[in-house]
mmCIF file of C-alpha atoms in Angstrom:
data_model
loop_
_atom_site.group_PDB
_atom_site.id
_atom_site.type_symbol
_atom_site.label_atom_id
_atom_site.label_comp_id
_atom_site.label_asym_id
_atom_site.label_seq_id
_atom_site.Cartn_x
_atom_site.Cartn_y
_atom_site.Cartn_z
ATOM 1 C CA MET A 590 24.618 -1.075 -28.790
ATOM 2 C CA THR A 591 22.498 -3.443 -26.734
ATOM 3 C CA ARG A 592 18.761 -3.297 -27.415
ATOM 4 C CA TYR A 593 17.188 -0.835 -24.962
ATOM 5 C CA ILE A 594 14.765 -2.546 -22.606
ATOM 6 C CA PHE A 595 12.204 0.271 -23.032
ATOM 7 C CA GLU A 596 12.540 0.265 -26.834
ATOM 8 C CA ASP A 597 8.938 -0.807 -27.431
ATOM 9 C CA ASN A 598 7.291 1.520 -24.924
ATOM 10 C CA ARG A 599 4.642 3.816 -26.424
ATOM 11 C CA VAL A 600 5.965 7.287 -27.191
ATOM 12 C CA ASP A 601 3.550 9.037 -24.821
ATOM 13 C CA ARG A 602 4.091 6.540 -22.027
ATOM 14 C CA GLU A 603 7.859 6.673 -22.373
ATOM 15 C CA TRP A 604 7.712 10.480 -22.220
ATOM 16 C CA ASN A 605 5.813 10.244 -18.940
ATOM 17 C CA ARG A 606 8.268 7.669 -17.561
ATOM 18 C CA LEU A 607 11.272 9.806 -18.454
ATOM 19 C CA ARG A 608 9.668 12.856 -16.870
ATOM 20 C CA MET A 609 9.048 10.825 -13.728
ATOM 21 C CA ILE A 610 12.762 9.986 -13.576
ATOM 22 C CA GLU A 611 13.621 13.657 -13.973
ATOM 23 C CA ARG A 612 11.357 14.633 -11.090
ATOM 24 C CA ALA A 613 12.876 11.891 -8.974
ATOM 25 C CA VAL A 614 16.600 12.521 -9.460
ATOM 26 C CA ASP A 615 17.318 15.773 -11.316
ATOM 27 C CA ALA A 616 18.120 17.667 -8.120
ATOM 28 C CA GLU A 617 20.902 15.203 -7.270
ATOM 29 C CA SER A 618 22.239 15.237 -10.833
ATOM 30 C CA ILE A 619 22.385 19.031 -10.884
ATOM 31 C CA ALA A 620 24.183 19.124 -7.528
ATOM 32 C CA LEU A 621 26.838 16.819 -9.002
ATOM 33 C CA LEU A 622 27.161 18.896 -12.170
ATOM 34 C CA GLU A 623 27.708 21.993 -10.036
ATOM 35 C CA ARG A 624 30.947 20.349 -8.898
ATOM 36 C CA THR A 625 32.354 20.470 -12.435
ATOM 37 C CA GLY A 626 32.585 24.252 -12.569
ATOM 38 C CA ILE A 627 30.170 24.488 -15.489
ATOM 39 C CA ALA A 628 29.828 28.173 -16.378
ATOM 40 C CA PRO A 629 28.831 30.575 -19.171
ATOM 41 C CA GLY A 630 30.675 29.782 -22.392
ATOM 42 C CA CYS A 631 31.348 26.128 -21.520
ATOM 43 C CA SER A 632 30.703 23.292 -23.941
ATOM 44 C CA CYS A 633 28.771 20.267 -22.659
ATOM 45 C CA LEU A 634 27.612 16.838 -23.747
ATOM 46 C CA GLU A 635 24.515 15.072 -22.453
ATOM 47 C CA ALA A 636 24.666 11.343 -23.281
ATOM 48 C CA GLY A 637 21.237 9.736 -23.320
ATOM 49 C CA ALA A 638 19.372 13.038 -23.192
ATOM 50 C CA GLY A 639 15.953 11.443 -22.630
ATOM 51 C CA ALA A 640 13.236 14.049 -22.113
ATOM 52 C CA GLY A 641 15.788 16.856 -21.969
ATOM 53 C CA SER A 642 15.610 18.405 -18.502
ATOM 54 C CA ILE A 643 19.383 18.270 -17.937
ATOM 55 C CA VAL A 644 19.905 19.656 -21.439
ATOM 56 C CA GLU A 645 17.691 22.600 -20.459
ATOM 57 C CA TRP A 646 19.647 23.146 -17.261
ATOM 58 C CA MET A 647 23.005 22.967 -19.050
ATOM 59 C CA ALA A 648 21.794 25.460 -21.665
ATOM 60 C CA SER A 649 20.729 27.887 -18.949
ATOM 61 C CA ARG A 650 24.196 27.678 -17.409
ATOM 62 C CA VAL A 651 26.391 27.959 -20.518
ATOM 63 C CA GLY A 652 24.343 30.642 -22.259
ATOM 64 C CA LEU A 653 24.293 31.538 -25.947
ATOM 65 C CA ASN A 654 28.080 31.622 -26.115
ATOM 66 C CA GLY A 655 28.280 28.023 -24.919
ATOM 67 C CA LEU A 656 27.306 24.695 -26.455
ATOM 68 C CA VAL A 657 25.192 21.755 -25.295
ATOM 69 C CA VAL A 658 25.313 18.607 -27.421
ATOM 70 C CA ALA A 659 22.346 16.323 -26.666
ATOM 71 C CA VAL A 660 22.749 12.729 -27.876
ATOM 72 C CA ASP A 661 20.074 10.032 -27.861
ATOM 73 C CA LYS A 662 19.035 7.093 -30.014
ATOM 74 C CA LYS A 663 15.567 8.665 -30.201
ATOM 75 C CA THR A 664 15.223 12.435 -30.197
ATOM 76 C CA ALA A 665 11.441 12.762 -30.413
ATOM 77 C CA TYR A 666 11.421 14.334 -26.954
ATOM 78 C CA LEU A 667 14.102 16.891 -27.866
ATOM 79 C CA GLU A 668 12.358 18.612 -30.769
ATOM 80 C CA ARG A 669 11.778 21.723 -28.656
ATOM 81 C CA PHE A 670 15.525 22.448 -28.876
ATOM 82 C CA GLY A 671 15.829 24.197 -32.202
ATOM 83 C CA GLU A 672 18.438 26.890 -31.669
ATOM 84 C CA ASN A 673 21.634 27.830 -29.859
ATOM 85 C CA PRO A 674 23.201 26.756 -27.618
ATOM 86 C CA VAL A 675 21.722 23.241 -28.057
ATOM 87 C CA ARG A 676 22.717 20.831 -30.813
ATOM 88 C CA VAL A 677 20.715 17.584 -30.969
ATOM 89 C CA ILE A 678 22.276 14.418 -32.413
ATOM 90 C CA GLU A 679 20.161 11.306 -33.023
ATOM 91 C CA GLY A 680 22.171 8.117 -32.916
ATOM 92 C CA ASN A 681 24.555 6.028 -30.843
ATOM 93 C CA LEU A 682 27.077 7.719 -28.600
ATOM 94 C CA ALA A 683 29.782 5.416 -29.990
ATOM 95 C CA ASP A 684 29.337 6.999 -33.435
ATOM 96 C CA VAL A 685 29.283 10.652 -32.362
ATOM 97 C CA THR A 686 31.895 13.025 -33.766
ATOM 98 C CA LEU A 687 32.310 16.616 -32.583
ATOM 99 C CA ASP A 688 34.032 19.615 -34.122
ATOM 100 C CA ARG A 689 35.773 20.240 -30.823
ATOM 101 C CA PRO A 690 36.008 18.472 -27.465
ATOM 102 C CA VAL A 691 33.774 19.511 -24.585
ATOM 103 C CA ASP A 692 34.427 20.811 -21.092
ATOM 104 C CA VAL A 693 31.767 18.745 -19.307
ATOM 105 C CA ALA A 694 29.887 15.527 -20.069
ATOM 106 C CA HIS A 695 27.037 13.845 -18.207
ATOM 107 C CA GLY A 696 25.169 10.576 -18.502
ATOM 108 C CA ARG A 697 22.536 9.050 -16.242
ATOM 109 C CA TYR A 698 21.363 5.429 -16.325
ATOM 110 C CA VAL A 699 22.979 4.861 -19.735
ATOM 111 C CA LEU A 700 25.835 2.376 -19.311
ATOM 112 C CA ILE A 701 23.750 -0.258 -17.505
ATOM 113 C CA HIS A 702 21.823 -0.721 -20.749
ATOM 114 C CA ASN A 703 24.932 -1.329 -22.864
ATOM 115 C CA ALA A 704 27.173 -4.379 -22.960
ATOM 116 C CA ASN A 705 29.815 -2.245 -24.720
ATOM 117 C CA ASP A 706 30.170 0.023 -21.684
ATOM 118 C CA ALA A 707 33.997 0.032 -21.856
ATOM 119 C CA GLU A 708 33.841 1.292 -25.445
ATOM 120 C CA LEU A 709 31.369 4.018 -24.479
ATOM 121 C CA LEU A 710 33.538 5.140 -21.573
ATOM 122 C CA ARG A 711 36.548 5.422 -23.866
ATOM 123 C CA LYS A 712 34.391 7.361 -26.319
ATOM 124 C CA LEU A 713 33.349 9.797 -23.602
ATOM 125 C CA ARG A 714 36.991 10.245 -22.668
ATOM 126 C CA SER A 715 37.853 11.042 -26.293
ATOM 127 C CA LEU A 716 35.136 13.710 -26.474
ATOM 128 C CA LEU A 717 36.464 15.595 -23.435
ATOM 129 C CA LYS A 718 39.078 18.321 -23.381
ATOM 130 C CA PRO A 719 42.267 17.575 -21.437
ATOM 131 C CA ALA A 720 41.270 17.731 -17.749
ATOM 132 C CA GLY A 721 37.617 17.945 -18.827
ATOM 133 C CA MET A 722 35.002 16.789 -16.325
ATOM 134 C CA VAL A 723 32.409 14.041 -16.553
ATOM 135 C CA VAL A 724 29.532 13.070 -14.263
ATOM 136 C CA LEU A 725 28.118 9.565 -14.626
ATOM 137 C CA GLU A 726 25.294 8.021 -12.599
ATOM 138 C CA GLU A 727 24.413 4.346 -12.742
ATOM 139 C CA PRO A 728 22.065 2.086 -10.750
ATOM 140 C CA ASP A 729 22.691 -1.018 -8.692
ATOM 141 C CA PHE A 730 19.535 -3.138 -8.559
ATOM 142 C CA THR A 731 21.148 -5.916 -6.527
ATOM 143 C CA SER A 732 20.845 -3.771 -3.394
ATOM 144 C CA ALA A 733 17.050 -3.927 -3.605
ATOM 145 C CA HIS A 734 17.185 -7.706 -3.839
ATOM 146 C CA ALA A 735 19.439 -7.925 -0.777
ATOM 147 C CA LEU A 736 18.214 -5.133 1.516
ATOM 148 C CA GLN A 737 14.445 -5.314 1.868
ATOM 149 C CA PRO A 738 13.321 -3.832 5.233
ATOM 150 C CA ASP A 739 10.717 -6.571 5.571
ATOM 151 C CA ARG A 740 10.517 -9.948 3.914
ATOM 152 C CA ASP A 741 7.722 -9.409 1.428
ATOM 153 C CA GLU A 742 8.232 -12.473 -0.761
ATOM 154 C CA ALA A 743 6.381 -11.096 -3.791
ATOM 155 C CA VAL A 744 8.450 -7.897 -3.765
ATOM 156 C CA HIS A 745 11.575 -10.007 -3.295
ATOM 157 C CA ARG A 746 10.675 -12.123 -6.331
ATOM 158 C CA VAL A 747 10.136 -9.029 -8.489
ATOM 159 C CA ASN A 748 13.486 -7.597 -7.395
ATOM 160 C CA GLY A 749 15.052 -10.913 -8.359
ATOM 161 C CA ALA A 750 13.312 -10.785 -11.730
ATOM 162 C CA ILE A 751 14.679 -7.286 -12.381
ATOM 163 C CA CYS A 752 18.220 -8.532 -11.787
ATOM 164 C CA LYS A 753 17.715 -11.652 -13.907
ATOM 165 C CA MET A 754 16.216 -9.632 -16.766
ATOM 166 C CA PHE A 755 19.454 -7.656 -17.017
ATOM 167 C CA ALA A 756 21.632 -10.734 -16.580
ATOM 168 C CA ASP A 757 19.727 -12.658 -19.270
ATOM 169 C CA ALA A 758 20.417 -9.748 -21.654
ATOM 170 C CA GLY A 759 24.138 -9.972 -20.935
ATOM 171 C CA LEU A 760 24.046 -6.885 -18.704
ATOM 172 C CA ASP A 761 25.098 -6.323 -15.094
ATOM 173 C CA PRO A 762 22.189 -5.448 -12.734
ATOM 174 C CA GLY A 763 24.739 -4.148 -10.216
ATOM 175 C CA TYR A 764 26.618 -2.053 -12.751
ATOM 176 C CA GLY A 765 26.819 0.996 -10.498
ATOM 177 C CA LEU A 766 29.083 -0.902 -8.104
ATOM 178 C CA THR A 767 31.784 -1.168 -10.785
ATOM 179 C CA LEU A 768 31.398 2.356 -12.160
ATOM 180 C CA PRO A 769 34.360 4.062 -10.410
ATOM 181 C CA LYS A 770 36.746 1.277 -11.423
ATOM 182 C CA ASN A 771 35.458 1.195 -14.991
ATOM 183 C CA MET A 772 35.836 4.938 -15.352
ATOM 184 C CA ARG A 773 39.410 4.885 -14.076
ATOM 185 C CA ASN A 774 40.242 2.112 -16.543
ATOM 186 C CA ALA A 775 38.989 4.390 -19.336
ATOM 187 C CA GLY A 776 41.206 7.325 -18.327
ATOM 188 C CA LEU A 777 38.630 9.134 -16.196
ATOM 189 C CA GLU A 778 39.998 9.735 -12.704
ATOM 190 C CA PRO A 779 37.267 9.880 -10.012
ATOM 191 C CA VAL A 780 37.416 12.985 -7.835
ATOM 192 C CA HIS A 781 34.086 12.446 -6.072
ATOM 193 C CA VAL A 782 32.074 9.254 -5.586
ATOM 194 C CA GLU A 783 28.774 8.887 -3.785
ATOM 195 C CA SER A 784 26.017 6.318 -3.542
ATOM 196 C CA ARG A 785 22.377 6.979 -2.716
ATOM 197 C CA LEU A 786 20.326 4.058 -1.420
ATOM 198 C CA HIS A 787 16.760 4.705 -2.530
ATOM 199 C CA LEU A 788 14.805 3.618 0.550
ATOM 200 C CA CYS A 789 11.446 5.206 -0.213
ATOM 201 C CA GLY A 790 7.848 5.217 0.850
ATOM 202 C CA GLY A 791 5.146 4.312 -1.634
ATOM 203 C CA GLY A 792 3.948 7.148 -3.828
ATOM 204 C CA THR A 793 7.272 8.976 -3.750
ATOM 205 C CA PRO A 794 8.960 9.770 -7.093
ATOM 206 C CA ILE A 795 11.416 6.834 -7.084
ATOM 207 C CA ALA A 796 8.692 4.386 -6.069
ATOM 208 C CA GLU A 797 6.429 5.706 -8.823
ATOM 209 C CA VAL A 798 9.221 5.291 -11.390
ATOM 210 C CA MET A 799 9.731 1.680 -10.363
ATOM 211 C CA ALA A 800 5.992 0.971 -10.380
ATOM 212 C CA GLU A 801 5.693 2.339 -13.917
ATOM 213 C CA SER A 802 8.745 0.362 -15.041
ATOM 214 C CA ALA A 803 7.223 -2.825 -13.617
ATOM 215 C CA LEU A 804 4.028 -2.244 -15.583
ATOM 216 C CA VAL A 805 5.897 -1.479 -18.816
ATOM 217 C CA LEU A 806 8.299 -4.405 -18.403
ATOM 218 C CA ARG A 807 5.767 -6.877 -17.019
ATOM 219 C CA ASP A 808 6.404 -9.413 -19.788
ATOM 220 C CA SER A 809 10.174 -9.130 -19.385
ATOM 221 C CA TYR A 810 9.902 -9.717 -15.645
ATOM 222 C CA THR A 811 7.598 -12.719 -15.933
ATOM 223 C CA LYS A 812 9.733 -14.173 -18.725
ATOM 224 C CA THR A 813 12.565 -14.661 -16.197
ATOM 225 C CA GLY A 814 10.436 -17.267 -14.409
ATOM 226 C CA LEU A 815 11.052 -15.606 -11.045
ATOM 227 C CA ALA A 816 7.947 -13.415 -10.775
ATOM 228 C CA THR A 817 4.307 -13.826 -11.734
ATOM 229 C CA ASP A 818 1.739 -11.288 -12.912
ATOM 230 C CA ARG A 819 0.255 -11.425 -9.432
ATOM 231 C CA ASP A 820 3.674 -10.611 -7.926
ATOM 232 C CA ILE A 821 4.014 -7.611 -10.211
ATOM 233 C CA ASP A 822 0.540 -6.312 -9.343
ATOM 234 C CA HIS A 823 1.464 -6.654 -5.664
ATOM 235 C CA TYR A 824 4.788 -4.848 -6.223
ATOM 236 C CA VAL A 825 3.021 -1.951 -7.975
ATOM 237 C CA ALA A 826 0.390 -1.685 -5.237
ATOM 238 C CA ARG A 827 3.141 -1.587 -2.598
ATOM 239 C CA ALA A 828 5.035 1.075 -4.549
ATOM 240 C CA ARG A 829 1.909 3.238 -4.449
ATOM 241 C CA ASP A 830 1.126 2.642 -0.763
ATOM 242 C CA PRO A 831 2.496 5.513 1.395
ATOM 243 C CA ASN A 832 2.562 3.196 4.398
ATOM 244 C CA TYR A 833 4.985 0.788 2.712
ATOM 245 C CA TRP A 834 8.729 1.456 2.591
ATOM 246 C CA SER A 835 11.098 -0.418 0.354
ATOM 247 C CA VAL A 836 14.605 -0.305 -1.095
ATOM 248 C CA TYR A 837 14.199 0.162 -4.848
ATOM 249 C CA TYR A 838 17.828 0.453 -5.971
ATOM 250 C CA THR A 839 21.021 2.402 -5.350
ATOM 251 C CA THR A 840 22.432 5.122 -7.570
ATOM 252 C CA VAL A 841 26.233 5.324 -7.726
ATOM 253 C CA SER A 842 27.470 8.692 -8.991
ATOM 254 C CA VAL A 843 31.017 9.597 -10.011
ATOM 255 C CA VAL A 844 32.502 12.993 -10.835
ATOM 256 C CA ALA A 845 35.758 12.405 -12.720
ATOM 257 C CA ARG A 846 38.452 14.278 -14.609
ATOM 258 C CA ALA A 847 39.952 13.210 -17.924
ATOM 259 C CA THR A 848 43.584 12.204 -17.451
#
């Protein structure tokens, strides 16, 4: 798998960043998962379990007679799950084997970090029961670069640096835009597709996530040659200013059925 861009983040700081993401987008993720018919006794897979909030929600829905498999390369934030119905697996999704296929799978902001996305999509398909359901959510950062409400040049340069950082790593900064097609190619037929343009005021959860990411990835952004330290400080200040509104990215979400 491609090296994760937040690999070197301090454990405590990464925990806080992941929790910020959960506060920002969990409600939308749960609304999508509700479409899958997840119910008591179901078996589920959470790919890239992060800090575990969706794992907790899945466990509350499937009950003790169900199963929730939580997969992540680092499981330090999942140690609180020590009993049924949750099973924690540390490692790469591509290497996961299960005793039985699952009814529902979910992944959020996982594929954009992996150049082997097609392999991972096929793997997800193989882990699902026939007609099993999957919900995937992926970002498109190119929308922020193209759709700024004003023409703040420093913010524009940082948005460009975000895109170039992914591109320089062999990854697609607009991955969300190709998600429905990629899923269909892997044998996952979309039944619901939506996109959420994150136009947010400063200090809101999405803006705070992006401010924190800019601080953590400062060196990666400046290394692109498109943004300076001063640009990043300006971007963070804007993201924390309630009077400033900006497009931060778009999330493309797909609910699909295994064919």
